[in-house]
mmCIF file of C-alpha atoms and ligand atoms in Angstrom:
data_model
loop_
_atom_site.group_PDB
_atom_site.id
_atom_site.type_symbol
_atom_site.label_atom_id
_atom_site.label_comp_id
_atom_site.label_asym_id
_atom_site.label_seq_id
_atom_site.Cartn_x
_atom_site.Cartn_y
_atom_site.Cartn_z
ATOM 1 C CA UNK A 24 280.549 88.075 169.825
ATOM 2 C CA UNK A 25 282.013 85.369 167.856
ATOM 3 C CA UNK A 26 282.572 81.824 168.298
ATOM 4 C CA UNK A 27 285.828 81.113 167.991
ATOM 5 C CA UNK A 28 286.335 77.131 167.410
ATOM 6 C CA UNK A 29 289.126 75.620 170.910
ATOM 7 C CA UNK A 30 291.394 74.633 167.778
ATOM 8 C CA UNK A 31 291.086 77.857 166.148
ATOM 9 C CA UNK A 32 291.809 79.181 169.979
ATOM 10 C CA UNK A 33 294.741 77.085 170.658
ATOM 11 C CA UNK A 34 296.443 78.306 167.648
ATOM 12 C CA UNK A 35 295.819 81.462 168.254
ATOM 13 C CA UNK A 36 297.432 81.401 171.543
ATOM 14 C CA UNK A 37 300.105 79.900 170.588
ATOM 15 C CA UNK A 38 300.684 82.685 168.004
ATOM 16 C CA UNK A 39 300.120 85.635 170.500
ATOM 17 C CA UNK A 40 302.579 83.861 172.589
ATOM 18 C CA UNK A 41 305.333 83.310 170.638
ATOM 19 C CA UNK A 42 305.711 87.229 169.300
ATOM 20 C CA UNK A 43 305.289 88.328 172.574
ATOM 21 C CA UNK A 44 301.098 89.738 172.635
ATOM 22 C CA UNK A 45 299.854 87.662 175.430
ATOM 23 C CA UNK A 46 302.975 89.721 177.241
ATOM 24 C CA UNK A 47 302.246 92.933 176.115
ATOM 25 C CA UNK A 48 298.404 92.924 176.711
ATOM 26 C CA UNK A 49 298.646 92.051 180.371
ATOM 27 C CA UNK A 50 301.313 95.101 180.560
ATOM 28 C CA UNK A 51 299.043 97.279 179.379
ATOM 29 C CA UNK A 52 296.030 96.289 181.370
ATOM 30 C CA UNK A 53 298.443 96.120 184.568
ATOM 31 C CA UNK A 54 298.950 99.664 183.543
ATOM 32 C CA UNK A 55 295.514 101.083 182.880
ATOM 33 C CA UNK A 56 295.124 100.211 186.181
ATOM 34 C CA UNK A 57 297.955 100.532 188.344
ATOM 35 C CA UNK A 58 298.298 96.766 189.024
ATOM 36 C CA UNK A 59 295.136 97.517 191.624
ATOM 37 C CA UNK A 60 292.871 95.122 189.701
ATOM 38 C CA UNK A 61 291.921 91.600 190.719
ATOM 39 C CA UNK A 62 291.582 88.964 187.152
ATOM 40 C CA UNK A 63 288.660 86.314 188.334
ATOM 41 C CA UNK A 64 289.179 82.784 186.784
ATOM 42 C CA UNK A 65 287.047 80.423 186.671
ATOM 43 C CA UNK A 66 287.635 76.051 186.503
ATOM 44 C CA UNK A 67 285.200 73.433 186.913
ATOM 45 C CA UNK A 68 286.659 69.712 186.865
ATOM 46 C CA UNK A 69 289.833 69.292 189.137
ATOM 47 C CA UNK A 70 290.450 65.785 187.750
ATOM 48 C CA UNK A 71 293.831 63.543 189.012
ATOM 49 C CA UNK A 72 295.360 63.393 185.674
ATOM 50 C CA UNK A 73 295.642 67.059 185.255
ATOM 51 C CA UNK A 74 297.570 68.090 188.023
ATOM 52 C CA UNK A 75 300.703 68.180 187.194
ATOM 53 C CA UNK A 76 299.454 70.766 184.304
ATOM 54 C CA UNK A 77 297.834 73.029 186.873
ATOM 55 C CA UNK A 78 300.349 72.904 189.270
ATOM 56 C CA UNK A 79 302.315 74.233 186.416
ATOM 57 C CA UNK A 80 298.849 77.080 185.704
ATOM 58 C CA UNK A 81 299.740 77.852 189.962
ATOM 59 C CA UNK A 82 303.091 78.209 189.732
ATOM 60 C CA UNK A 83 302.859 81.100 187.322
ATOM 61 C CA UNK A 84 300.510 82.742 188.870
ATOM 62 C CA UNK A 85 302.323 82.756 191.883
ATOM 63 C CA UNK A 86 304.528 84.978 189.807
ATOM 64 C CA UNK A 87 302.636 87.399 188.120
ATOM 65 C CA UNK A 88 299.377 87.914 190.735
ATOM 66 C CA UNK A 89 298.908 87.419 194.440
ATOM 67 C CA UNK A 90 296.581 85.794 195.968
ATOM 68 C CA UNK A 91 292.938 87.052 197.136
ATOM 69 C CA UNK A 92 292.107 85.545 200.328
ATOM 70 C CA UNK A 93 288.287 86.507 201.132
ATOM 71 C CA UNK A 94 289.320 89.150 203.619
ATOM 72 C CA UNK A 95 291.324 90.988 200.675
ATOM 73 C CA UNK A 96 288.549 90.428 198.348
ATOM 74 C CA UNK A 97 285.573 91.850 200.528
ATOM 75 C CA UNK A 98 288.125 94.717 201.457
ATOM 76 C CA UNK A 99 289.137 95.474 197.566
ATOM 77 C CA UNK A 100 285.537 96.091 197.169
ATOM 78 C CA UNK A 101 285.050 98.608 200.325
ATOM 79 C CA UNK A 102 288.155 100.485 198.913
ATOM 80 C CA UNK A 103 289.757 99.149 202.287
ATOM 81 C CA UNK A 104 292.413 96.888 199.983
ATOM 82 C CA UNK A 105 294.816 98.232 197.513
ATOM 83 C CA UNK A 106 297.005 96.316 194.882
ATOM 84 C CA UNK A 107 300.325 97.790 194.188
ATOM 85 C CA UNK A 108 303.434 95.551 192.757
ATOM 86 C CA UNK A 109 300.962 92.985 191.189
ATOM 87 C CA UNK A 110 297.264 92.337 190.416
ATOM 88 C CA UNK A 111 295.016 89.456 192.734
ATOM 89 C CA UNK A 112 293.618 86.971 191.001
ATOM 90 C CA UNK A 113 291.016 84.420 192.330
ATOM 91 C CA UNK A 114 290.643 81.089 191.789
ATOM 92 C CA UNK A 115 286.800 80.105 191.476
ATOM 93 C CA UNK A 116 285.546 76.317 190.714
ATOM 94 C CA UNK A 117 282.616 75.558 189.441
ATOM 95 C CA UNK A 118 280.091 72.795 190.054
ATOM 96 C CA UNK A 119 281.650 71.203 193.025
ATOM 97 C CA UNK A 120 282.936 68.425 191.940
ATOM 98 C CA UNK A 121 284.721 65.374 194.264
ATOM 99 C CA UNK A 122 288.326 66.292 193.154
ATOM 100 C CA UNK A 123 287.805 69.954 194.128
ATOM 101 C CA UNK A 124 288.698 68.825 197.681
ATOM 102 C CA UNK A 125 291.046 65.571 196.994
ATOM 103 C CA UNK A 126 292.967 67.222 194.231
ATOM 104 C CA UNK A 127 292.242 70.929 194.002
ATOM 105 C CA UNK A 128 292.142 72.010 197.308
ATOM 106 C CA UNK A 129 295.377 70.009 197.861
ATOM 107 C CA UNK A 130 297.391 71.890 195.071
ATOM 108 C CA UNK A 131 295.782 75.050 196.379
ATOM 109 C CA UNK A 132 297.122 74.742 199.629
ATOM 110 C CA UNK A 133 300.544 73.283 198.919
ATOM 111 C CA UNK A 134 300.680 76.367 196.258
ATOM 112 C CA UNK A 135 299.032 79.159 198.929
ATOM 113 C CA UNK A 136 296.007 80.266 196.836
ATOM 114 C CA UNK A 137 292.346 80.912 198.676
ATOM 115 C CA UNK A 138 289.577 78.570 196.270
ATOM 116 C CA UNK A 139 286.391 80.207 196.165
ATOM 117 C CA UNK A 140 284.077 76.554 194.911
ATOM 118 C CA UNK A 141 280.661 77.156 193.769
ATOM 119 C CA UNK A 142 278.338 74.439 194.182
ATOM 120 C CA UNK A 143 274.702 73.355 193.883
ATOM 121 C CA UNK A 144 273.164 72.632 196.612
ATOM 122 C CA UNK A 145 271.375 69.194 195.654
ATOM 123 C CA UNK A 146 274.406 68.224 193.546
ATOM 124 C CA UNK A 147 276.122 67.724 197.108
ATOM 125 C CA UNK A 148 276.703 64.626 198.718
ATOM 126 C CA UNK A 149 275.459 62.989 195.598
ATOM 127 C CA UNK A 150 277.874 60.898 193.750
ATOM 128 C CA UNK A 151 281.109 62.754 191.666
ATOM 129 C CA UNK A 152 280.208 65.976 193.640
ATOM 130 C CA UNK A 153 282.062 67.165 197.191
ATOM 131 C CA UNK A 154 279.906 65.937 200.775
ATOM 132 C CA UNK A 155 279.163 68.285 203.596
ATOM 133 C CA UNK A 156 281.707 66.877 205.119
ATOM 134 C CA UNK A 157 283.962 68.215 201.973
ATOM 135 C CA UNK A 158 282.662 71.626 202.198
ATOM 136 C CA UNK A 159 283.081 72.005 206.046
ATOM 137 C CA UNK A 160 286.723 71.426 205.504
ATOM 138 C CA UNK A 161 286.780 73.542 202.626
ATOM 139 C CA UNK A 162 285.768 76.675 204.832
ATOM 140 C CA UNK A 163 288.444 75.460 207.849
ATOM 141 C CA UNK A 164 290.800 75.358 205.369
ATOM 142 C CA UNK A 165 290.069 79.209 204.470
ATOM 143 C CA UNK A 166 288.356 78.416 200.998
ATOM 144 C CA UNK A 167 285.109 79.914 200.201
ATOM 145 C CA UNK A 168 282.212 78.169 199.392
ATOM 146 C CA UNK A 169 279.328 79.720 196.885
ATOM 147 C CA UNK A 170 276.149 79.105 195.890
ATOM 148 C CA UNK A 171 275.785 77.755 192.241
ATOM 149 C CA UNK A 172 272.064 77.321 192.143
ATOM 150 C CA UNK A 173 269.983 74.439 193.585
ATOM 151 C CA UNK A 174 269.725 71.600 190.606
ATOM 152 C CA UNK A 175 272.782 73.523 188.443
ATOM 153 C CA UNK A 176 269.995 75.485 186.786
ATOM 154 C CA UNK A 177 270.400 77.870 183.688
ATOM 155 C CA UNK A 178 267.932 81.042 184.894
ATOM 156 C CA UNK A 179 265.442 81.648 182.098
ATOM 157 C CA UNK A 180 262.873 84.258 181.182
ATOM 158 C CA UNK A 181 259.874 81.095 181.765
ATOM 159 C CA UNK A 182 261.417 80.506 185.242
ATOM 160 C CA UNK A 183 258.136 80.555 187.240
ATOM 161 C CA UNK A 184 258.708 82.638 190.833
ATOM 162 C CA UNK A 185 258.737 79.105 192.562
ATOM 163 C CA UNK A 186 262.074 77.401 190.511
ATOM 164 C CA UNK A 187 263.686 81.249 191.574
ATOM 165 C CA UNK A 188 262.869 80.842 194.794
ATOM 166 C CA UNK A 189 264.078 77.580 194.896
ATOM 167 C CA UNK A 190 267.214 77.816 192.543
ATOM 168 C CA UNK A 191 268.259 80.810 194.175
ATOM 169 C CA UNK A 192 266.539 81.377 197.971
ATOM 170 C CA UNK A 193 266.381 77.768 199.225
ATOM 171 C CA UNK A 194 269.481 76.587 197.808
ATOM 172 C CA UNK A 195 271.325 79.839 200.061
ATOM 173 C CA UNK A 196 269.271 78.604 203.128
ATOM 174 C CA UNK A 197 270.298 74.818 202.006
ATOM 175 C CA UNK A 198 273.764 75.701 201.895
ATOM 176 C CA UNK A 199 274.041 77.460 205.200
ATOM 177 C CA UNK A 200 272.102 74.729 206.919
ATOM 178 C CA UNK A 201 274.491 72.212 205.774
ATOM 179 C CA UNK A 202 277.729 74.420 205.845
ATOM 180 C CA UNK A 203 276.851 75.795 209.073
ATOM 181 C CA UNK A 204 278.302 79.131 208.068
ATOM 182 C CA UNK A 205 276.778 82.277 205.973
ATOM 183 C CA UNK A 206 276.807 81.797 202.295
ATOM 184 C CA UNK A 207 277.429 85.313 200.176
ATOM 185 C CA UNK A 208 278.003 84.148 196.860
ATOM 186 C CA UNK A 209 276.030 83.799 194.174
ATOM 187 C CA UNK A 210 277.338 82.258 190.696
ATOM 188 C CA UNK A 211 275.082 81.937 187.597
ATOM 189 C CA UNK A 212 275.050 79.082 185.604
ATOM 190 C CA UNK A 213 275.701 78.944 182.097
ATOM 191 C CA UNK A 214 277.053 81.993 181.101
ATOM 192 C CA UNK A 215 274.922 81.929 177.677
ATOM 193 C CA UNK A 216 273.758 85.083 177.129
ATOM 194 C CA UNK A 217 270.017 84.018 177.035
ATOM 195 C CA UNK A 218 270.979 82.274 180.939
ATOM 196 C CA UNK A 219 271.172 85.984 182.499
ATOM 197 C CA UNK A 220 268.075 87.125 183.897
ATOM 198 C CA UNK A 221 266.628 90.964 185.062
ATOM 199 C CA UNK A 222 264.073 88.804 187.487
ATOM 200 C CA UNK A 223 266.460 86.139 188.814
ATOM 201 C CA UNK A 224 269.026 89.289 188.937
ATOM 202 C CA UNK A 225 266.293 90.892 190.740
ATOM 203 C CA UNK A 226 265.591 87.501 193.426
ATOM 204 C CA UNK A 227 269.681 87.550 194.026
ATOM 205 C CA UNK A 228 269.996 90.841 195.146
ATOM 206 C CA UNK A 229 266.362 90.147 197.616
ATOM 207 C CA UNK A 230 267.903 86.893 198.491
ATOM 208 C CA UNK A 231 270.610 88.457 200.390
ATOM 209 C CA UNK A 232 274.011 87.743 198.243
ATOM 210 C CA UNK A 233 276.501 90.313 198.671
ATOM 211 C CA UNK A 234 278.644 88.965 195.948
ATOM 212 C CA UNK A 235 277.602 87.845 192.164
ATOM 213 C CA UNK A 236 279.593 85.914 189.960
ATOM 214 C CA UNK A 237 279.124 86.293 185.796
ATOM 215 C CA UNK A 238 281.257 84.848 183.058
ATOM 216 C CA UNK A 239 281.717 87.474 180.853
ATOM 217 C CA UNK A 240 285.479 88.134 180.971
ATOM 218 C CA UNK A 241 287.027 91.380 182.703
ATOM 219 C CA UNK A 242 288.919 92.538 185.408
ATOM 220 C CA UNK A 243 287.222 93.062 189.241
ATOM 221 C CA UNK A 244 288.436 96.950 189.629
ATOM 222 C CA UNK A 245 287.279 98.901 192.958
ATOM 223 C CA UNK A 246 284.317 100.052 190.767
ATOM 224 C CA UNK A 247 282.859 96.962 189.730
ATOM 225 C CA UNK A 248 279.053 96.579 190.771
ATOM 226 C CA UNK A 249 279.407 93.392 193.775
ATOM 227 C CA UNK A 250 276.680 91.813 191.689
ATOM 228 C CA UNK A 251 278.461 91.537 188.746
ATOM 229 C CA UNK A 252 282.076 90.280 189.211
ATOM 230 C CA UNK A 253 283.076 88.812 186.004
ATOM 231 C CA UNK A 254 285.491 85.507 185.024
ATOM 232 C CA UNK A 255 287.636 84.777 182.797
ATOM 233 C CA UNK A 256 287.073 80.752 182.001
ATOM 234 C CA UNK A 257 290.126 78.898 182.119
ATOM 235 C CA UNK A 258 290.796 74.709 182.962
ATOM 236 C CA UNK A 259 293.380 72.558 184.595
ATOM 237 C CA UNK A 260 294.538 71.020 181.234
ATOM 238 C CA UNK A 261 294.934 73.872 179.404
ATOM 239 C CA UNK A 262 298.744 74.718 177.839
ATOM 240 C CA UNK A 263 300.369 77.984 179.270
ATOM 241 C CA UNK A 264 299.883 79.701 175.854
ATOM 242 C CA UNK A 265 295.990 78.939 176.189
ATOM 243 C CA UNK A 266 296.276 80.048 179.816
ATOM 244 C CA UNK A 267 298.055 83.372 178.754
ATOM 245 C CA UNK A 268 295.543 83.977 176.295
ATOM 246 C CA UNK A 269 292.675 84.052 178.527
ATOM 247 C CA UNK A 270 294.240 86.541 180.971
ATOM 248 C CA UNK A 271 295.811 88.650 178.307
ATOM 249 C CA UNK A 272 293.257 91.002 178.106
ATOM 250 C CA UNK A 273 292.430 89.921 174.827
ATOM 251 C CA UNK A 274 289.162 87.922 175.923
ATOM 252 C CA UNK A 275 287.860 91.071 177.822
ATOM 253 C CA UNK A 276 287.469 92.974 174.837
ATOM 254 C CA UNK A 277 285.743 89.911 172.926
ATOM 255 C CA UNK A 278 283.523 90.035 175.251
ATOM 256 C CA UNK A 279 282.631 93.967 175.894
ATOM 257 C CA UNK A 280 279.356 93.568 173.610
ATOM 258 C CA UNK A 281 277.809 90.796 175.963
ATOM 259 C CA UNK A 282 278.648 91.780 178.898
ATOM 260 C CA UNK A 283 277.699 95.806 178.205
ATOM 261 C CA UNK A 284 274.393 94.103 177.625
ATOM 262 C CA UNK A 285 273.963 92.017 180.418
ATOM 263 C CA UNK A 286 275.222 94.212 182.968
ATOM 264 C CA UNK A 287 272.489 96.667 181.634
ATOM 265 C CA UNK A 288 269.983 93.492 182.048
ATOM 266 C CA UNK A 289 270.903 92.499 185.842
ATOM 267 C CA UNK A 290 271.866 96.033 187.602
HETATM 268 ZN ZN1 LIG B 14 278.105 75.127 186.786
#
């Protein structure tokens, strides 16, 4: 996969938007699956200064997708839930920043969306990150908390058993103790190809996670391996043209090589 600078990507996104290519590609994807898929996006921080822009994005999602709550998500993967008129959208947030609670969750609530928050267990209750009470509140409001390792660790082939235990197994237990809820989802850190490893994938499976999230851009279908759920990166400050470009399906094609290699390594 060739790298595209942010500036070049913005320019391309704007061209695609003006000439209707984003809309055309999105329509093709809908046709391909008869609307029966979920687009999973991943955000990071939800800063107050970008709240207005984030709200604009949420309004756009509302028009083109339907929200996927946790029950829908599990049901979809079991083949019990189907999307007919519009595809589903899942909004995930990595790293557990404080403003995910004070800004993000508030806007999600006002606009009827479920948030999936992936937090690093050792960062909970530290400066700039959410507290244990924040996580409990989110769960009460029907949002979902998942594990994003203990220390925001990028997996590496040199990882020892001890490291894998701490980052995958102990982190799950810590979050379960803090939230007093079962943690079923794991989310890989970084997303660069070298930070997916077979050893870590095996440990994620044996630790009892039901779902694992990656970042190699593809929609979730009923054939997707629940331990290889792909997401597409977006941010709250991005323009609508860039957001539509990311979600058009163009990135799904660009990431195919990397995605196939990572899926092969982690199956
Ligand atoms: Zn992260």
